[in-house]
XYZ file of C-alpha atoms in Angstrom:
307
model
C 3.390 -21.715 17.925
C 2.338 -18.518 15.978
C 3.147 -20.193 12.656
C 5.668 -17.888 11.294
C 7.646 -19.711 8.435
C 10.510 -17.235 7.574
C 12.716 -15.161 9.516
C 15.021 -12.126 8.226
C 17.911 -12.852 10.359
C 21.566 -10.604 10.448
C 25.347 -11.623 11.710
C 26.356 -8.171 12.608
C 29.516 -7.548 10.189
C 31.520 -6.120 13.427
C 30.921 -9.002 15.432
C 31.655 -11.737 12.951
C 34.365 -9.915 11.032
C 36.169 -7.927 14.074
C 38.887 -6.779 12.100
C 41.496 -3.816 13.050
C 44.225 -2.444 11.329
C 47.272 -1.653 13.796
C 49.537 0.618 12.555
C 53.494 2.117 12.865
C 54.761 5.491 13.548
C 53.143 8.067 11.991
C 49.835 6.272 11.792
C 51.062 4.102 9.195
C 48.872 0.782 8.259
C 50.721 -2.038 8.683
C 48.826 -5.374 9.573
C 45.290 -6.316 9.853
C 44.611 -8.813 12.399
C 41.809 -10.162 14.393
C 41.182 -7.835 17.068
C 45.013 -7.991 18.407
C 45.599 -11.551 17.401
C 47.442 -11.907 13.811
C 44.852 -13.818 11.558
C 45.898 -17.479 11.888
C 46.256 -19.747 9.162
C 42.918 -21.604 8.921
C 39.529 -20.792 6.658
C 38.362 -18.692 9.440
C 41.455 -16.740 9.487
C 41.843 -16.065 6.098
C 37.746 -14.510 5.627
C 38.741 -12.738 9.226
C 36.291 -14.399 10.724
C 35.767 -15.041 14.481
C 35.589 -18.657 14.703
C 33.095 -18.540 17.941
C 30.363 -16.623 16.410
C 30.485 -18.557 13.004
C 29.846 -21.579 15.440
C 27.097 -20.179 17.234
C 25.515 -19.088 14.103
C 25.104 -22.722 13.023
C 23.643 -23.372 17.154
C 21.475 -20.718 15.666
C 20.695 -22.194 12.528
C 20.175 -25.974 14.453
C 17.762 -24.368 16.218
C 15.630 -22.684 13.526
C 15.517 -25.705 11.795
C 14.266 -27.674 15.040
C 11.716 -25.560 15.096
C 11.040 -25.520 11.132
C 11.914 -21.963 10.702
C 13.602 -20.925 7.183
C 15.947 -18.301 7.018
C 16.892 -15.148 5.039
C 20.800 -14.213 5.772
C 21.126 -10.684 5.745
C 25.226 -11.157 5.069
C 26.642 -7.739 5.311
C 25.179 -6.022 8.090
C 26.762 -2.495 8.461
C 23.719 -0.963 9.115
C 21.354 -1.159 11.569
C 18.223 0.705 12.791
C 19.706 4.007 12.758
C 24.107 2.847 13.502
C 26.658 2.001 11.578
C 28.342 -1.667 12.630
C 31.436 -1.925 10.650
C 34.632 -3.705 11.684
C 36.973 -1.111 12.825
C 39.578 -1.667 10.486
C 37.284 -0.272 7.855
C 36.105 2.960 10.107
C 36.737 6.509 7.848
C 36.934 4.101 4.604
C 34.195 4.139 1.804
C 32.191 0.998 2.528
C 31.203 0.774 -1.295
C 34.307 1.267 -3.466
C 37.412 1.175 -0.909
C 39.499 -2.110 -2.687
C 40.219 -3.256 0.820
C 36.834 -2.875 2.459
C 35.555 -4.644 -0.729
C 38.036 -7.822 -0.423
C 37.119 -8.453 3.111
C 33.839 -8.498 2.579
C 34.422 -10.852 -0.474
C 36.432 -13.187 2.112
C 33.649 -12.466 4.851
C 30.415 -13.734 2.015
C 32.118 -16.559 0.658
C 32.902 -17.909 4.025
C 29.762 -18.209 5.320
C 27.769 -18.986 1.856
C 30.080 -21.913 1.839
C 30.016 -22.992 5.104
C 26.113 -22.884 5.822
C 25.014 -23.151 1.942
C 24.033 -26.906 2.816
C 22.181 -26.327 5.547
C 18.646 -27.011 6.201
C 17.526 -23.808 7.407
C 18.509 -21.599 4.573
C 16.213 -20.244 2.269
C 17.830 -17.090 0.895
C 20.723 -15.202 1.203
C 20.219 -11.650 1.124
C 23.229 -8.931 0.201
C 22.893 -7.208 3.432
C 20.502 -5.326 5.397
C 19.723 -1.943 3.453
C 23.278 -1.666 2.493
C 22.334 1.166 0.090
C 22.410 3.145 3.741
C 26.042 2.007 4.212
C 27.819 5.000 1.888
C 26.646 7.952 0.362
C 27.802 10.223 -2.522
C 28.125 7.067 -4.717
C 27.588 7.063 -8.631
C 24.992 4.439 -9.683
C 27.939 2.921 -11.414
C 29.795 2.321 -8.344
C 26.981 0.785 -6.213
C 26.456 -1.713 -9.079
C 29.808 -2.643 -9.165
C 29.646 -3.508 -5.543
C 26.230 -5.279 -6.226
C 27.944 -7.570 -9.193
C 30.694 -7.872 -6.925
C 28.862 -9.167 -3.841
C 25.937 -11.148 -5.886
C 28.981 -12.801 -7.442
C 30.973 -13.783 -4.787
C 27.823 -15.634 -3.515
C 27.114 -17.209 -7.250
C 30.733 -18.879 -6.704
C 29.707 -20.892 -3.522
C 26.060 -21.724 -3.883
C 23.930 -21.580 -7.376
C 21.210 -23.290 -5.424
C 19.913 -20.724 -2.737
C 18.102 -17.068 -4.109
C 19.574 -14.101 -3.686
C 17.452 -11.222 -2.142
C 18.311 -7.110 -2.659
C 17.407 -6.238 0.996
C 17.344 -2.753 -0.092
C 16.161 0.187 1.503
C 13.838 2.242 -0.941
C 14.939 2.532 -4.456
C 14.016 4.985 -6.833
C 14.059 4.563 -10.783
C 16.129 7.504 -11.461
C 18.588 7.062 -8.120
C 21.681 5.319 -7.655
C 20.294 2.293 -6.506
C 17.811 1.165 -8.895
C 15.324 -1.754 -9.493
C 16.263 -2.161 -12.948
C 20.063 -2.343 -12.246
C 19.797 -4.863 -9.542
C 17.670 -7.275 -11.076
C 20.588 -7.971 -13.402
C 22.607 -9.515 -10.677
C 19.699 -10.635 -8.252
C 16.661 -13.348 -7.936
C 14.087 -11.442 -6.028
C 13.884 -7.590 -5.285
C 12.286 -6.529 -2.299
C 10.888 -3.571 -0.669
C 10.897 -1.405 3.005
C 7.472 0.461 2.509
C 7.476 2.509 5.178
C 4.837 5.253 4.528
C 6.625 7.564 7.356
C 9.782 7.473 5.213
C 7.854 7.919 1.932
C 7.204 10.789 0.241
C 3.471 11.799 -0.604
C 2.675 8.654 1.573
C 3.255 10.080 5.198
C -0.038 12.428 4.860
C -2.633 9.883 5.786
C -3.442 7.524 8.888
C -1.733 4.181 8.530
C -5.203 2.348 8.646
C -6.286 4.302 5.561
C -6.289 3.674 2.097
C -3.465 5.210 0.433
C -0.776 3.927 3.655
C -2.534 0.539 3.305
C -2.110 0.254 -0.469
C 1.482 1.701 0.097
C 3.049 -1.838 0.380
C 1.319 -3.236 -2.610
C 2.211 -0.567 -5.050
C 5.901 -0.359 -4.488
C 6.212 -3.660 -4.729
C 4.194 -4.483 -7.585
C 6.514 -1.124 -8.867
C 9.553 -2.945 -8.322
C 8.508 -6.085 -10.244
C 7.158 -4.037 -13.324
C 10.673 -2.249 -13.318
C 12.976 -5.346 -12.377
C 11.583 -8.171 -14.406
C 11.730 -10.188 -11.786
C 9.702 -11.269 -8.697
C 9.296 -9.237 -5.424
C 7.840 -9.519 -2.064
C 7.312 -7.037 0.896
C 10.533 -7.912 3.084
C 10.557 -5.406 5.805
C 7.104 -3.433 7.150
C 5.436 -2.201 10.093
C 3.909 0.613 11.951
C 6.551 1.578 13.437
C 4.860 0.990 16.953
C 2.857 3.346 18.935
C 4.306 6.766 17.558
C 2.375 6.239 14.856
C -0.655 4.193 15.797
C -1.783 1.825 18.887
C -1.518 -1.818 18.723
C -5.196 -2.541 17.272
C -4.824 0.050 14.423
C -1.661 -1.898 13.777
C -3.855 -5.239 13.622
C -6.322 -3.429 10.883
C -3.049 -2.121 9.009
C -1.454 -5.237 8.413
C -4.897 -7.309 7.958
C -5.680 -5.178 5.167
C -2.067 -4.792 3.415
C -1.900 -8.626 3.574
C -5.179 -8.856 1.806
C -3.374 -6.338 -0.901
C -0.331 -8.206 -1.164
C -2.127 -11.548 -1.559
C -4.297 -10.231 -4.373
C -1.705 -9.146 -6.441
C 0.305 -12.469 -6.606
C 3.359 -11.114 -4.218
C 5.324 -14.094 -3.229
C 5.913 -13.037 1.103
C 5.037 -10.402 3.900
C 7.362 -10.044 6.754
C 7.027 -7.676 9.546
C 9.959 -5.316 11.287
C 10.315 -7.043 13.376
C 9.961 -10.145 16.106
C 10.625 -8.819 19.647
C 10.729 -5.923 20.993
C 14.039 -3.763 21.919
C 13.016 -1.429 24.859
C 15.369 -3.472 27.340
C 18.177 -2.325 25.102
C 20.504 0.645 26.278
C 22.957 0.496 23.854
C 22.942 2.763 20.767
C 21.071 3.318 18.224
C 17.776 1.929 20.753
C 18.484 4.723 23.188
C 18.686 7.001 20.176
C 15.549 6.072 18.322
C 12.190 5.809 19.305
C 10.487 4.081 16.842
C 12.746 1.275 16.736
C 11.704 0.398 20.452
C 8.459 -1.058 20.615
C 8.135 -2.473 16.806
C 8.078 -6.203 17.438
C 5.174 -9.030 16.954
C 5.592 -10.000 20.582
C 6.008 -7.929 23.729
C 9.369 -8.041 25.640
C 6.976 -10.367 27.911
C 6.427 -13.105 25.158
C 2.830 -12.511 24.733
C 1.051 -11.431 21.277
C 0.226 -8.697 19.340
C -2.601 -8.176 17.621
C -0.377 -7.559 14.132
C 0.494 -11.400 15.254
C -2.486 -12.483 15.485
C -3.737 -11.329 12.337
C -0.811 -12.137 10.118
């Protein structure tokens, strides 16, 4: 009913991947198997997937396209809003360069590129949300290893679909950069938060530079990359920063921006609200409470309303 065409959506890697490594004496890894079961000898046991949520992500996907909604799959979703989400096998291993970590995730995006390439509701797959924020002290060389590897392993199922960064900021001179990305990606994408931003947190978020914010980093990572771009993830980061009708004259204005300077999409962080969530990281972080286009009551914001 409110017209939105594309939604950012994420299979939590822990939940669709529950993987733990049970060792011998003296801590010793022995066998990985799904949760205590050993991993049984079907597709979904050789990715380590759990065969019930990779059938109610297609209910899911049924249902978006009933209701003509197109998909981005965020596909390895370690991070979230503030927590780490990995499968526990993989807990005290580097997410980024461990061989094993890197396999199973292989197994995990190949799995469900294949599986749910053909459907409908899929528009893009996306490498994972922010997974720049999954390991740090990495060399750029590493984290474009992992890129190749990941962009690849998607490439092998499904030449048909885009595939998105779904980065968290990038810098030109940091590990993660636009230029090295675009050389395994379609689209690049960008998290313009001002808050997070340096030189762009000084000003009101209804005011020029904050409003232009989006724009510029985008248009930024387009002139760098070589390759199209679109705002993927923004917002005000709800009422910490400024009340719901400020929020309306934000995005108004930054869509105007975007639309002027030939970006190809606009989403906002994100659809619904969290604040009946008490599990971690909502009862850690504010801001990620109160961010979404509808109240936990269904009804409208004026961001909504305006977008």
């Amino acid at each position: 009913e409110a017209n939105i065409k594309v939604l950012r959506i994420f299979p939590l890697w822990s939940d669709f991947q529950p993987l733990r490594m049970h060792r011998s004496g003296c801590s010793v890894e022995r066998e990985i198997r799904l949760r205590e079961e050993p991993l049984p000898h079907t597709k979904e046991g050789r990715a380590g997937i759990d065969p019930v949520m990779a059938d109610r992500f297609e209910v899911f996907l049924n249902l978006a396209d009933k209701y003509g909604l197109k998909l981005i799959v965020g596909l390895i979703t370690g991070w979230m809003s503030g927590r780490m989400y990995m499968p526990e096998a993989f807990a005290g291993k580097n997410l980024i360069t461990d061989p094993m970590v890197v396999t199973w995730q292989t197994r995990f995006v190949r799995y469900m590129v294949c599986r749910f390439k053909n459907h409908p509701a899929i528009a893009a797959w996306d490498l994972g949300n922010e997974c720049n924020c999954l390991q740090g002290g990495l060399s750029r060389d590493e984290a474009n290893v992992w890129a190749s590897h990941i962009s690849s392993a998607i490439k092998i199922e499904d030449t048909t679909h885009p595939i998105v960064s779904g980065m968290h900021s990038m810098l030109p001179n940091g590990v993660w950069t636009q230029e090295d990305q675009s050389e395994f990606l379609d689209i690049l994408c960008t998290h313009p938060y001002p808050i997070f931003t340096p030189h762009c947190e000084t000003d009101p978020i209804n005011e020029m530079k904050t409003i232009l914010h989006s724009t510029a980093e985008t248009v930024m990572y387009e002139s760098l990359g070589g390759i199209p771009a679109f705002i993927e993830e923004a917002g005000t980061l709800g009422p910490m920063i400024s009340d719901e009708r400020i929020a309306g004259d934000y995005v108004r204005a930054a869509l105007f921006s975007a639309w002027a300077h030939d970006l190809k999409g606009f989403l906002w962080w994100c659809a619904n609200e969290q604040i009946d969530l008490e599990h971690t990281p909502y009862d850690w972080n504010a801001v990620e409470r109160e961010l979404g286009l509808f109240h936990a009551d269904k009804t409208k914001k004026p961001v909504l309303e305006e977008m």
